[in-house]
């Protein structure tokens, strides 16, 4: 949805896409066909061939450089799209995708154009019951294969002896011996807070501090005793500024007066998530991470009120008088509760110099037996990236001995969770 109320229905059906593109700018119809074909070629290399491959060695990176150059992946997503699309509004439609993984479209490399074809190829799935249903399914699976699950047990240290991970110490003081640690926490947090500096030569504090972090997120959750049947499950509400707002978020790190929003209406697909006649939402606003000097304790609720007023006057008329519940989280929540350095919502920002080999490796260079999965490591953030990081782990983790049910001796694998 554009500031003037004009809409573009971002769907997987190419004919519907082309018809809408023609309404905005007929010359961009052929441009989009070329864009989509190019995105598919990038997908075939960047996703199909590389997304689940480890990049432990620089030579792994060198092997793919010719393909990346040939495909023009060194360009920013915005400049890559601009070579095919003339209309400024359509350029926004086809360049916002890097924000889904924490990237600035004006700096994220065109390798991430694969997201467009990934969405075209497979669509977007929603789990009935919400994320909670996925968590319940994973808990059930872990129980079935005999994995011990501990909650509310923050890790305070990964002990290293002779260059190897040998134990994990919890906040309670308990020490758990292990042969390997698989962490889905922010690698920057793990290295700087859980692994002593004397054990790190590659991931030293000053090296980690130089990395560019993704933006932060403000997320407001709310429910209302009213429904808005016209609303789609997913709505992106674009503000009056695009490049300038992104500069405020990523570079200047200031909280702007204007915003662009993602409005999520899960009850559109799963009415059981709210009582009859009610509807629930979350609204997401990209904001600076905590490296910006923003006092979220003081301005968080005020910022949410401004967003609710905006929605009341636009996408959700009558919202304020029908609001029954609300809460919000800020980048401070990501920094403290989720232990993400700088309150970054997606770990390192996906730039060319922080992708593939240049991202945190799935197998630690400093500590033998320390491995990473999740948004902060290769290949990156977003559900497909996070799941693919587990496939990379499968390639680098030691293979089990014949007859073993777990790939390490009998002590245990400890998963150093983020909380």
mmCIF file of C-alpha atoms in Angstrom:
data_model
loop_
_atom_site.group_PDB
_atom_site.id
_atom_site.type_symbol
_atom_site.label_atom_id
_atom_site.label_comp_id
_atom_site.label_asym_id
_atom_site.label_seq_id
_atom_site.Cartn_x
_atom_site.Cartn_y
_atom_site.Cartn_z
ATOM 1 C CA UNK A 1 0.000 0.000 0.000
ATOM 2 C CA UNK A 2 1.505 3.346 -1.077
ATOM 3 C CA UNK A 3 1.117 6.657 0.803
ATOM 4 C CA UNK A 4 -1.490 7.913 -1.669
ATOM 5 C CA UNK A 5 -3.628 4.803 -1.086
ATOM 6 C CA UNK A 6 -2.668 3.101 -4.336
ATOM 7 C CA UNK A 7 -2.177 -0.652 -3.975
ATOM 8 C CA UNK A 8 -0.157 -3.402 -5.569
ATOM 9 C CA UNK A 9 -1.177 -7.011 -4.916
ATOM 10 C CA UNK A 10 2.119 -8.876 -4.592
ATOM 11 C CA UNK A 11 1.067 -12.375 -5.678
ATOM 12 C CA UNK A 12 2.693 -15.444 -7.188
ATOM 13 C CA UNK A 13 0.479 -15.528 -10.279
ATOM 14 C CA UNK A 14 2.585 -13.980 -13.045
ATOM 15 C CA UNK A 15 -0.380 -12.925 -15.161
ATOM 16 C CA UNK A 16 -1.897 -10.995 -12.274
ATOM 17 C CA UNK A 17 1.485 -9.433 -11.569
ATOM 18 C CA UNK A 18 1.949 -8.390 -15.192
ATOM 19 C CA UNK A 19 -1.548 -6.898 -15.389
ATOM 20 C CA UNK A 20 -0.874 -4.741 -12.340
ATOM 21 C CA UNK A 21 2.579 -3.736 -13.593
ATOM 22 C CA UNK A 22 0.968 -2.597 -16.852
ATOM 23 C CA UNK A 23 -1.352 -0.298 -14.893
ATOM 24 C CA UNK A 24 1.640 1.357 -13.207
ATOM 25 C CA UNK A 25 3.907 1.490 -16.268
ATOM 26 C CA UNK A 26 3.336 -0.595 -19.441
ATOM 27 C CA UNK A 27 7.044 -0.424 -20.345
ATOM 28 C CA UNK A 28 7.891 -2.299 -17.147
ATOM 29 C CA UNK A 29 5.996 -5.443 -18.196
ATOM 30 C CA UNK A 30 8.821 -6.651 -20.401
ATOM 31 C CA UNK A 31 11.320 -5.415 -17.819
ATOM 32 C CA UNK A 32 9.696 -7.558 -15.146
ATOM 33 C CA UNK A 33 9.832 -10.639 -17.378
ATOM 34 C CA UNK A 34 13.580 -10.099 -17.720
ATOM 35 C CA UNK A 35 13.916 -9.448 -13.974
ATOM 36 C CA UNK A 36 12.094 -12.665 -13.096
ATOM 37 C CA UNK A 37 14.204 -14.718 -15.516
ATOM 38 C CA UNK A 38 17.382 -13.218 -14.049
ATOM 39 C CA UNK A 39 16.158 -13.850 -10.480
ATOM 40 C CA UNK A 40 15.560 -17.475 -11.415
ATOM 41 C CA UNK A 41 19.148 -17.820 -12.675
ATOM 42 C CA UNK A 42 20.447 -16.309 -9.435
ATOM 43 C CA UNK A 43 18.194 -18.687 -7.473
ATOM 44 C CA UNK A 44 19.529 -21.681 -9.393
ATOM 45 C CA UNK A 45 23.065 -20.804 -8.289
ATOM 46 C CA UNK A 46 22.676 -18.973 -4.985
ATOM 47 C CA UNK A 47 19.981 -21.190 -3.492
ATOM 48 C CA UNK A 48 19.827 -24.512 -5.297
ATOM 49 C CA UNK A 49 23.609 -24.997 -5.486
ATOM 50 C CA UNK A 50 25.052 -23.022 -2.579
ATOM 51 C CA UNK A 51 22.576 -22.383 0.255
ATOM 52 C CA UNK A 52 23.356 -25.618 2.131
ATOM 53 C CA UNK A 53 27.097 -25.706 1.373
ATOM 54 C CA UNK A 54 29.621 -24.730 4.066
ATOM 55 C CA UNK A 55 31.972 -21.795 3.415
ATOM 56 C CA UNK A 56 34.743 -22.587 5.887
ATOM 57 C CA UNK A 57 37.614 -21.766 3.541
ATOM 58 C CA UNK A 58 38.276 -18.740 1.369
ATOM 59 C CA UNK A 59 38.817 -21.079 -1.572
ATOM 60 C CA UNK A 60 35.141 -22.079 -1.216
ATOM 61 C CA UNK A 61 34.287 -18.450 -1.912
ATOM 62 C CA UNK A 62 36.698 -18.144 -4.831
ATOM 63 C CA UNK A 63 34.988 -21.021 -6.614
ATOM 64 C CA UNK A 64 31.708 -19.131 -6.878
ATOM 65 C CA UNK A 65 33.085 -15.677 -7.707
ATOM 66 C CA UNK A 66 32.878 -16.183 -11.513
ATOM 67 C CA UNK A 67 29.179 -17.127 -11.275
ATOM 68 C CA UNK A 68 28.423 -14.185 -8.971
ATOM 69 C CA UNK A 69 30.174 -11.760 -11.315
ATOM 70 C CA UNK A 70 28.459 -13.217 -14.379
ATOM 71 C CA UNK A 71 25.066 -12.843 -12.701
ATOM 72 C CA UNK A 72 25.777 -9.274 -11.563
ATOM 73 C CA UNK A 73 25.402 -10.214 -7.895
ATOM 74 C CA UNK A 74 27.897 -7.553 -6.805
ATOM 75 C CA UNK A 75 25.309 -4.849 -7.490
ATOM 76 C CA UNK A 76 22.899 -3.696 -4.801
ATOM 77 C CA UNK A 77 19.387 -5.111 -5.014
ATOM 78 C CA UNK A 78 18.045 -1.652 -5.788
ATOM 79 C CA UNK A 79 20.455 -0.949 -8.654
ATOM 80 C CA UNK A 80 19.884 -4.480 -9.965
ATOM 81 C CA UNK A 81 16.091 -3.989 -10.057
ATOM 82 C CA UNK A 82 16.459 -0.462 -11.461
ATOM 83 C CA UNK A 83 18.103 -1.835 -14.612
ATOM 84 C CA UNK A 84 14.795 -3.558 -15.438
ATOM 85 C CA UNK A 85 12.093 -1.421 -13.779
ATOM 86 C CA UNK A 86 11.473 2.295 -14.447
ATOM 87 C CA UNK A 87 8.544 3.113 -12.158
ATOM 88 C CA UNK A 88 9.700 4.264 -8.709
ATOM 89 C CA UNK A 89 6.778 2.596 -6.926
ATOM 90 C CA UNK A 90 7.450 -0.736 -8.650
ATOM 91 C CA UNK A 91 11.118 -0.445 -7.726
ATOM 92 C CA UNK A 92 10.011 -0.354 -4.096
ATOM 93 C CA UNK A 93 7.724 -3.366 -4.635
ATOM 94 C CA UNK A 94 10.580 -5.469 -5.992
ATOM 95 C CA UNK A 95 13.367 -4.298 -3.653
ATOM 96 C CA UNK A 96 11.926 -4.473 -0.130
ATOM 97 C CA UNK A 97 12.684 -8.216 0.190
ATOM 98 C CA UNK A 98 16.171 -7.793 1.798
ATOM 99 C CA UNK A 99 14.417 -6.150 4.750
ATOM 100 C CA UNK A 100 12.943 -9.590 5.474
ATOM 101 C CA UNK A 101 16.467 -10.742 6.375
ATOM 102 C CA UNK A 102 17.755 -7.528 7.941
ATOM 103 C CA UNK A 103 19.291 -5.914 4.848
ATOM 104 C CA UNK A 104 19.172 -2.446 3.312
ATOM 105 C CA UNK A 105 18.010 -2.767 -0.340
ATOM 106 C CA UNK A 106 20.523 -0.078 -1.298
ATOM 107 C CA UNK A 107 23.427 -2.132 0.105
ATOM 108 C CA UNK A 108 22.342 -5.795 0.114
ATOM 109 C CA UNK A 109 23.919 -7.589 -2.881
ATOM 110 C CA UNK A 110 21.801 -8.827 -5.763
ATOM 111 C CA UNK A 111 22.442 -12.441 -4.739
ATOM 112 C CA UNK A 112 19.390 -11.897 -2.521
ATOM 113 C CA UNK A 113 17.250 -11.456 -5.624
ATOM 114 C CA UNK A 114 16.861 -15.207 -5.188
ATOM 115 C CA UNK A 115 14.237 -14.377 -2.528
ATOM 116 C CA UNK A 116 11.910 -13.163 -5.271
ATOM 117 C CA UNK A 117 12.116 -16.418 -7.176
ATOM 118 C CA UNK A 118 11.937 -18.466 -3.980
ATOM 119 C CA UNK A 119 8.595 -16.793 -3.227
ATOM 120 C CA UNK A 120 7.435 -17.272 -6.811
ATOM 121 C CA UNK A 121 8.431 -20.930 -6.779
ATOM 122 C CA UNK A 122 7.046 -22.047 -3.419
ATOM 123 C CA UNK A 123 4.806 -19.266 -2.171
ATOM 124 C CA UNK A 124 4.521 -18.350 1.509
ATOM 125 C CA UNK A 125 3.360 -20.873 4.102
ATOM 126 C CA UNK A 126 1.556 -20.255 7.380
ATOM 127 C CA UNK A 127 1.389 -22.763 10.231
ATOM 128 C CA UNK A 128 -2.102 -23.175 11.657
ATOM 129 C CA UNK A 129 -1.883 -22.328 15.328
ATOM 130 C CA UNK A 130 0.971 -19.923 14.690
ATOM 131 C CA UNK A 131 4.614 -20.294 15.651
ATOM 132 C CA UNK A 132 3.540 -22.001 18.890
ATOM 133 C CA UNK A 133 2.371 -25.023 16.887
ATOM 134 C CA UNK A 134 5.821 -25.324 15.288
ATOM 135 C CA UNK A 135 7.467 -25.144 18.711
ATOM 136 C CA UNK A 136 5.150 -27.845 20.064
ATOM 137 C CA UNK A 137 5.989 -30.055 17.089
ATOM 138 C CA UNK A 138 9.721 -29.605 17.649
ATOM 139 C CA UNK A 139 9.394 -30.335 21.383
ATOM 140 C CA UNK A 140 7.498 -33.529 20.559
ATOM 141 C CA UNK A 141 10.155 -34.589 18.044
ATOM 142 C CA UNK A 142 12.991 -33.932 20.517
ATOM 143 C CA UNK A 143 11.194 -36.039 23.124
ATOM 144 C CA UNK A 144 10.678 -38.880 20.653
ATOM 145 C CA UNK A 145 14.404 -39.107 19.833
ATOM 146 C CA UNK A 146 15.492 -38.832 23.468
ATOM 147 C CA UNK A 147 16.863 -35.300 23.619
ATOM 148 C CA UNK A 148 16.842 -33.667 27.050
ATOM 149 C CA UNK A 149 15.289 -30.202 26.817
ATOM 150 C CA UNK A 150 15.972 -27.525 29.424
ATOM 151 C CA UNK A 151 14.131 -24.211 29.583
ATOM 152 C CA UNK A 152 15.034 -21.054 31.502
ATOM 153 C CA UNK A 153 18.635 -22.240 31.773
ATOM 154 C CA UNK A 154 20.819 -19.426 30.383
ATOM 155 C CA UNK A 155 24.358 -20.381 29.449
ATOM 156 C CA UNK A 156 27.068 -18.217 31.031
ATOM 157 C CA UNK A 157 30.208 -19.900 29.687
ATOM 158 C CA UNK A 158 31.468 -22.432 27.175
ATOM 159 C CA UNK A 159 34.527 -23.992 28.773
ATOM 160 C CA UNK A 160 37.471 -24.690 26.481
ATOM 161 C CA UNK A 161 40.474 -26.902 27.205
ATOM 162 C CA UNK A 162 43.244 -27.579 24.725
ATOM 163 C CA UNK A 163 41.293 -25.685 22.058
ATOM 164 C CA UNK A 164 38.227 -27.926 22.475
ATOM 165 C CA UNK A 165 34.773 -27.291 23.940
ATOM 166 C CA UNK A 166 34.530 -29.498 27.018
ATOM 167 C CA UNK A 167 31.650 -28.130 29.101
ATOM 168 C CA UNK A 168 28.840 -25.605 29.312
ATOM 169 C CA UNK A 169 28.209 -23.694 32.505
ATOM 170 C CA UNK A 170 24.695 -22.465 33.318
ATOM 171 C CA UNK A 171 23.548 -19.425 35.238
ATOM 172 C CA UNK A 172 22.624 -21.717 38.128
ATOM 173 C CA UNK A 173 26.284 -22.723 38.408
ATOM 174 C CA UNK A 174 25.692 -26.201 37.017
ATOM 175 C CA UNK A 175 28.473 -27.516 34.774
ATOM 176 C CA UNK A 176 27.497 -29.846 31.917
ATOM 177 C CA UNK A 177 30.347 -31.742 30.267
ATOM 178 C CA UNK A 178 30.104 -32.266 26.529
ATOM 179 C CA UNK A 179 31.925 -33.330 23.390
ATOM 180 C CA UNK A 180 30.341 -30.637 21.220
ATOM 181 C CA UNK A 181 28.261 -27.483 21.484
ATOM 182 C CA UNK A 182 25.720 -26.538 18.819
ATOM 183 C CA UNK A 183 24.571 -22.952 19.343
ATOM 184 C CA UNK A 184 21.616 -21.209 17.736
ATOM 185 C CA UNK A 185 22.391 -18.020 19.637
ATOM 186 C CA UNK A 186 23.896 -14.892 18.077
ATOM 187 C CA UNK A 187 27.513 -15.885 17.271
ATOM 188 C CA UNK A 188 28.729 -12.405 18.254
ATOM 189 C CA UNK A 189 27.234 -12.921 21.720
ATOM 190 C CA UNK A 190 28.634 -16.437 22.020
ATOM 191 C CA UNK A 191 32.165 -15.374 21.144
ATOM 192 C CA UNK A 192 32.290 -12.159 23.186
ATOM 193 C CA UNK A 193 30.320 -13.306 26.233
ATOM 194 C CA UNK A 194 30.587 -17.088 26.474
ATOM 195 C CA UNK A 195 34.062 -17.952 25.127
ATOM 196 C CA UNK A 196 37.053 -16.442 26.930
ATOM 197 C CA UNK A 197 39.209 -14.125 24.819
ATOM 198 C CA UNK A 198 42.322 -16.283 25.293
ATOM 199 C CA UNK A 199 40.670 -19.041 23.268
ATOM 200 C CA UNK A 200 39.911 -16.813 20.263
ATOM 201 C CA UNK A 201 42.350 -15.777 17.557
ATOM 202 C CA UNK A 202 39.951 -15.472 14.598
ATOM 203 C CA UNK A 203 36.862 -14.039 16.287
ATOM 204 C CA UNK A 204 38.470 -11.459 18.523
ATOM 205 C CA UNK A 205 36.427 -8.698 20.140
ATOM 206 C CA UNK A 206 37.795 -5.931 17.919
ATOM 207 C CA UNK A 207 37.018 -7.965 14.764
ATOM 208 C CA UNK A 208 33.451 -8.608 15.879
ATOM 209 C CA UNK A 209 32.967 -4.952 16.788
ATOM 210 C CA UNK A 210 33.779 -3.937 13.208
ATOM 211 C CA UNK A 211 30.928 -5.967 11.722
ATOM 212 C CA UNK A 212 27.852 -4.104 10.497
ATOM 213 C CA UNK A 213 24.695 -5.211 12.299
ATOM 214 C CA UNK A 214 21.209 -5.530 10.861
ATOM 215 C CA UNK A 215 18.510 -3.073 11.856
ATOM 216 C CA UNK A 216 16.342 -3.458 14.919
ATOM 217 C CA UNK A 217 12.623 -4.126 15.058
ATOM 218 C CA UNK A 218 9.737 -2.572 16.899
ATOM 219 C CA UNK A 219 6.912 -5.120 17.099
ATOM 220 C CA UNK A 220 3.485 -4.275 18.444
ATOM 221 C CA UNK A 221 0.973 -7.019 19.237
ATOM 222 C CA UNK A 222 -2.699 -6.148 19.620
ATOM 223 C CA UNK A 223 -6.213 -7.588 19.526
ATOM 224 C CA UNK A 224 -9.585 -5.996 18.815
ATOM 225 C CA UNK A 225 -13.245 -6.862 19.269
ATOM 226 C CA UNK A 226 -13.872 -6.212 15.577
ATOM 227 C CA UNK A 227 -12.853 -7.772 12.272
ATOM 228 C CA UNK A 228 -11.608 -6.245 9.026
ATOM 229 C CA UNK A 229 -12.440 -8.879 6.362
ATOM 230 C CA UNK A 230 -11.039 -6.718 3.541
ATOM 231 C CA UNK A 231 -7.523 -6.988 4.957
ATOM 232 C CA UNK A 232 -4.990 -9.442 3.515
ATOM 233 C CA UNK A 233 -2.981 -11.782 5.730
ATOM 234 C CA UNK A 234 0.157 -9.772 4.893
ATOM 235 C CA UNK A 235 0.170 -6.028 4.203
ATOM 236 C CA UNK A 236 3.188 -3.789 3.698
ATOM 237 C CA UNK A 237 2.328 -0.141 4.253
ATOM 238 C CA UNK A 238 4.992 2.055 2.651
ATOM 239 C CA UNK A 239 5.767 5.474 4.090
ATOM 240 C CA UNK A 240 6.420 8.715 2.179
ATOM 241 C CA UNK A 241 10.200 8.139 2.102
ATOM 242 C CA UNK A 242 12.122 5.066 0.977
ATOM 243 C CA UNK A 243 15.882 5.568 0.579
ATOM 244 C CA UNK A 244 15.958 8.387 3.147
ATOM 245 C CA UNK A 245 14.085 6.360 5.771
ATOM 246 C CA UNK A 246 16.448 3.433 5.250
ATOM 247 C CA UNK A 247 19.400 5.795 5.760
ATOM 248 C CA UNK A 248 17.849 6.952 9.046
ATOM 249 C CA UNK A 249 17.476 3.345 10.177
ATOM 250 C CA UNK A 250 20.729 1.768 9.021
ATOM 251 C CA UNK A 251 23.253 4.615 8.926
ATOM 252 C CA UNK A 252 22.108 7.618 10.974
ATOM 253 C CA UNK A 253 20.419 5.349 13.523
ATOM 254 C CA UNK A 254 17.745 7.864 14.427
ATOM 255 C CA UNK A 255 14.071 7.208 15.091
ATOM 256 C CA UNK A 256 12.253 9.022 12.285
ATOM 257 C CA UNK A 257 8.815 10.600 12.559
ATOM 258 C CA UNK A 258 7.606 8.574 9.554
ATOM 259 C CA UNK A 259 7.719 4.794 9.113
ATOM 260 C CA UNK A 260 6.959 1.881 6.843
ATOM 261 C CA UNK A 261 5.063 -1.029 8.387
ATOM 262 C CA UNK A 262 4.398 -4.706 7.947
ATOM 263 C CA UNK A 263 0.932 -5.575 9.234
ATOM 264 C CA UNK A 264 0.304 -9.249 9.978
ATOM 265 C CA UNK A 265 -3.299 -10.473 10.308
ATOM 266 C CA UNK A 266 -3.011 -14.217 11.097
ATOM 267 C CA UNK A 267 -6.718 -14.609 11.821
ATOM 268 C CA UNK A 268 -7.286 -14.019 8.111
ATOM 269 C CA UNK A 269 -5.955 -17.564 7.568
ATOM 270 C CA UNK A 270 -6.636 -19.071 11.010
ATOM 271 C CA UNK A 271 -9.721 -17.638 12.796
ATOM 272 C CA UNK A 272 -9.065 -19.911 15.797
ATOM 273 C CA UNK A 273 -6.289 -17.559 16.903
ATOM 274 C CA UNK A 274 -8.862 -15.065 18.261
ATOM 275 C CA UNK A 275 -12.314 -15.308 19.892
ATOM 276 C CA UNK A 276 -15.345 -15.134 17.574
ATOM 277 C CA UNK A 277 -15.882 -11.615 16.275
ATOM 278 C CA UNK A 278 -12.358 -10.633 17.293
ATOM 279 C CA UNK A 279 -9.107 -10.296 15.392
ATOM 280 C CA UNK A 280 -5.435 -10.165 16.400
ATOM 281 C CA UNK A 281 -2.430 -8.627 14.714
ATOM 282 C CA UNK A 282 1.158 -7.727 14.975
ATOM 283 C CA UNK A 283 2.651 -4.687 13.323
ATOM 284 C CA UNK A 284 6.357 -4.535 12.617
ATOM 285 C CA UNK A 285 8.368 -1.372 12.065
ATOM 286 C CA UNK A 286 12.066 -1.491 11.060
ATOM 287 C CA UNK A 287 13.986 0.803 13.433
ATOM 288 C CA UNK A 288 17.636 1.425 14.363
ATOM 289 C CA UNK A 289 19.370 -1.191 16.499
ATOM 290 C CA UNK A 290 20.577 -0.263 19.979
ATOM 291 C CA UNK A 291 23.770 1.279 18.650
ATOM 292 C CA UNK A 292 21.535 4.283 18.081
ATOM 293 C CA UNK A 293 20.910 6.514 21.093
ATOM 294 C CA UNK A 294 17.183 5.813 21.508
ATOM 295 C CA UNK A 295 15.578 5.542 24.946
ATOM 296 C CA UNK A 296 12.974 2.890 24.216
ATOM 297 C CA UNK A 297 11.793 2.824 27.833
ATOM 298 C CA UNK A 298 10.715 6.427 27.420
ATOM 299 C CA UNK A 299 9.425 6.431 23.849
ATOM 300 C CA UNK A 300 8.331 2.821 23.149
ATOM 301 C CA UNK A 301 4.664 3.193 24.126
ATOM 302 C CA UNK A 302 4.448 6.613 22.501
ATOM 303 C CA UNK A 303 5.810 5.165 19.262
ATOM 304 C CA UNK A 304 3.243 2.329 19.422
ATOM 305 C CA UNK A 305 0.423 4.819 20.037
ATOM 306 C CA UNK A 306 1.490 6.741 16.932
ATOM 307 C CA UNK A 307 1.386 3.552 14.868
ATOM 308 C CA UNK A 308 -2.042 2.580 16.242
ATOM 309 C CA UNK A 309 -3.369 6.066 15.424
ATOM 310 C CA UNK A 310 -1.984 5.708 11.887
ATOM 311 C CA UNK A 311 -3.644 2.308 11.414
ATOM 312 C CA UNK A 312 -6.910 3.610 12.873
ATOM 313 C CA UNK A 313 -6.953 6.314 10.222
ATOM 314 C CA UNK A 314 -6.020 3.957 7.374
ATOM 315 C CA UNK A 315 -5.868 0.165 7.244
ATOM 316 C CA UNK A 316 -7.932 -0.510 10.400
ATOM 317 C CA UNK A 317 -10.691 2.117 10.779
ATOM 318 C CA UNK A 318 -12.297 1.931 14.210
ATOM 319 C CA UNK A 319 -9.307 0.166 15.755
ATOM 320 C CA UNK A 320 -8.794 2.513 18.717
ATOM 321 C CA UNK A 321 -12.369 2.216 20.025
ATOM 322 C CA UNK A 322 -12.312 -1.593 19.645
ATOM 323 C CA UNK A 323 -8.825 -2.287 21.027
ATOM 324 C CA UNK A 324 -8.896 -4.858 23.846
ATOM 325 C CA UNK A 325 -5.248 -5.836 24.377
ATOM 326 C CA UNK A 326 -1.777 -4.704 23.368
ATOM 327 C CA UNK A 327 1.914 -5.108 24.117
ATOM 328 C CA UNK A 328 5.135 -4.340 22.301
ATOM 329 C CA UNK A 329 8.803 -5.250 22.114
ATOM 330 C CA UNK A 330 11.738 -3.074 21.076
ATOM 331 C CA UNK A 331 15.398 -3.633 20.119
ATOM 332 C CA UNK A 332 16.134 -3.676 23.854
ATOM 333 C CA UNK A 333 14.198 -6.943 24.068
ATOM 334 C CA UNK A 334 16.376 -8.431 21.323
ATOM 335 C CA UNK A 335 19.524 -7.291 23.141
ATOM 336 C CA UNK A 336 18.575 -8.471 26.631
ATOM 337 C CA UNK A 337 16.056 -11.318 26.468
ATOM 338 C CA UNK A 338 17.199 -12.731 23.111
ATOM 339 C CA UNK A 339 20.867 -11.840 23.735
ATOM 340 C CA UNK A 340 21.467 -10.368 20.298
ATOM 341 C CA UNK A 341 24.452 -8.014 20.234
ATOM 342 C CA UNK A 342 23.371 -4.450 19.515
ATOM 343 C CA UNK A 343 19.717 -5.466 19.578
ATOM 344 C CA UNK A 344 20.086 -6.518 15.934
ATOM 345 C CA UNK A 345 17.028 -8.481 14.862
ATOM 346 C CA UNK A 346 18.858 -10.545 12.201
ATOM 347 C CA UNK A 347 22.507 -10.663 13.308
ATOM 348 C CA UNK A 348 25.083 -9.317 10.832
ATOM 349 C CA UNK A 349 23.665 -7.125 8.079
ATOM 350 C CA UNK A 350 23.588 -9.054 4.765
ATOM 351 C CA UNK A 351 26.171 -7.098 2.775
ATOM 352 C CA UNK A 352 28.496 -8.505 0.134
ATOM 353 C CA UNK A 353 31.369 -8.354 2.632
ATOM 354 C CA UNK A 354 29.287 -10.208 5.249
ATOM 355 C CA UNK A 355 27.892 -13.044 3.138
ATOM 356 C CA UNK A 356 29.019 -16.660 2.541
ATOM 357 C CA UNK A 357 32.652 -17.011 3.698
ATOM 358 C CA UNK A 358 32.530 -13.550 5.280
ATOM 359 C CA UNK A 359 29.642 -14.483 7.586
ATOM 360 C CA UNK A 360 30.158 -16.306 10.900
ATOM 361 C CA UNK A 361 31.122 -19.853 9.998
ATOM 362 C CA UNK A 362 28.982 -22.841 10.970
ATOM 363 C CA UNK A 363 32.093 -24.542 12.349
ATOM 364 C CA UNK A 364 34.125 -22.395 14.710
ATOM 365 C CA UNK A 365 37.691 -21.599 13.609
ATOM 366 C CA UNK A 366 38.681 -20.914 17.225
ATOM 367 C CA UNK A 367 37.133 -23.735 19.232
ATOM 368 C CA UNK A 368 37.030 -27.343 18.132
ATOM 369 C CA UNK A 369 33.587 -28.849 18.710
ATOM 370 C CA UNK A 370 31.734 -25.500 18.605
ATOM 371 C CA UNK A 371 29.128 -25.180 15.843
ATOM 372 C CA UNK A 372 26.524 -22.598 14.855
ATOM 373 C CA UNK A 373 23.071 -22.660 13.298
ATOM 374 C CA UNK A 374 20.542 -19.869 12.906
ATOM 375 C CA UNK A 375 20.267 -16.373 11.497
ATOM 376 C CA UNK A 376 23.740 -15.172 12.467
ATOM 377 C CA UNK A 377 25.702 -17.826 10.642
ATOM 378 C CA UNK A 378 25.832 -18.931 6.966
ATOM 379 C CA UNK A 379 23.681 -18.654 4.886
ATOM 380 C CA UNK A 380 21.796 -16.012 6.880
ATOM 381 C CA UNK A 381 18.465 -14.901 8.290
ATOM 382 C CA UNK A 382 14.900 -15.663 7.249
ATOM 383 C CA UNK A 383 13.170 -19.006 7.634
ATOM 384 C CA UNK A 384 14.736 -20.589 4.500
ATOM 385 C CA UNK A 385 18.185 -19.382 5.561
ATOM 386 C CA UNK A 386 17.855 -20.616 9.136
ATOM 387 C CA UNK A 387 16.618 -24.041 8.028
ATOM 388 C CA UNK A 388 19.419 -24.232 5.465
ATOM 389 C CA UNK A 389 21.979 -23.470 8.182
ATOM 390 C CA UNK A 390 20.911 -26.734 9.806
ATOM 391 C CA UNK A 391 21.603 -28.519 6.517
ATOM 392 C CA UNK A 392 25.078 -26.948 6.455
ATOM 393 C CA UNK A 393 25.610 -28.179 10.018
ATOM 394 C CA UNK A 394 24.759 -31.683 8.870
ATOM 395 C CA UNK A 395 27.665 -31.457 6.426
ATOM 396 C CA UNK A 396 30.276 -30.172 8.894
ATOM 397 C CA UNK A 397 29.316 -32.027 12.080
ATOM 398 C CA UNK A 398 31.273 -35.283 12.658
ATOM 399 C CA UNK A 399 29.517 -38.347 11.299
ATOM 400 C CA UNK A 400 28.268 -40.891 13.869
ATOM 401 C CA UNK A 401 30.071 -44.152 14.376
ATOM 402 C CA UNK A 402 28.240 -47.319 13.249
ATOM 403 C CA UNK A 403 25.416 -48.084 15.651
ATOM 404 C CA UNK A 404 25.513 -44.706 17.395
ATOM 405 C CA UNK A 405 22.266 -42.761 17.760
ATOM 406 C CA UNK A 406 24.088 -39.478 18.353
ATOM 407 C CA UNK A 407 27.143 -38.190 16.470
ATOM 408 C CA UNK A 408 29.335 -37.825 19.582
ATOM 409 C CA UNK A 409 30.240 -40.101 22.534
ATOM 410 C CA UNK A 410 27.735 -40.835 25.213
ATOM 411 C CA UNK A 411 28.114 -37.695 27.324
ATOM 412 C CA UNK A 412 25.919 -35.375 25.260
ATOM 413 C CA UNK A 413 25.539 -32.565 22.787
ATOM 414 C CA UNK A 414 24.626 -29.325 24.523
ATOM 415 C CA UNK A 415 22.563 -26.840 22.591
ATOM 416 C CA UNK A 416 23.425 -23.415 23.936
ATOM 417 C CA UNK A 417 20.093 -21.755 23.325
ATOM 418 C CA UNK A 418 19.607 -18.035 23.131
ATOM 419 C CA UNK A 419 17.826 -17.794 26.466
#
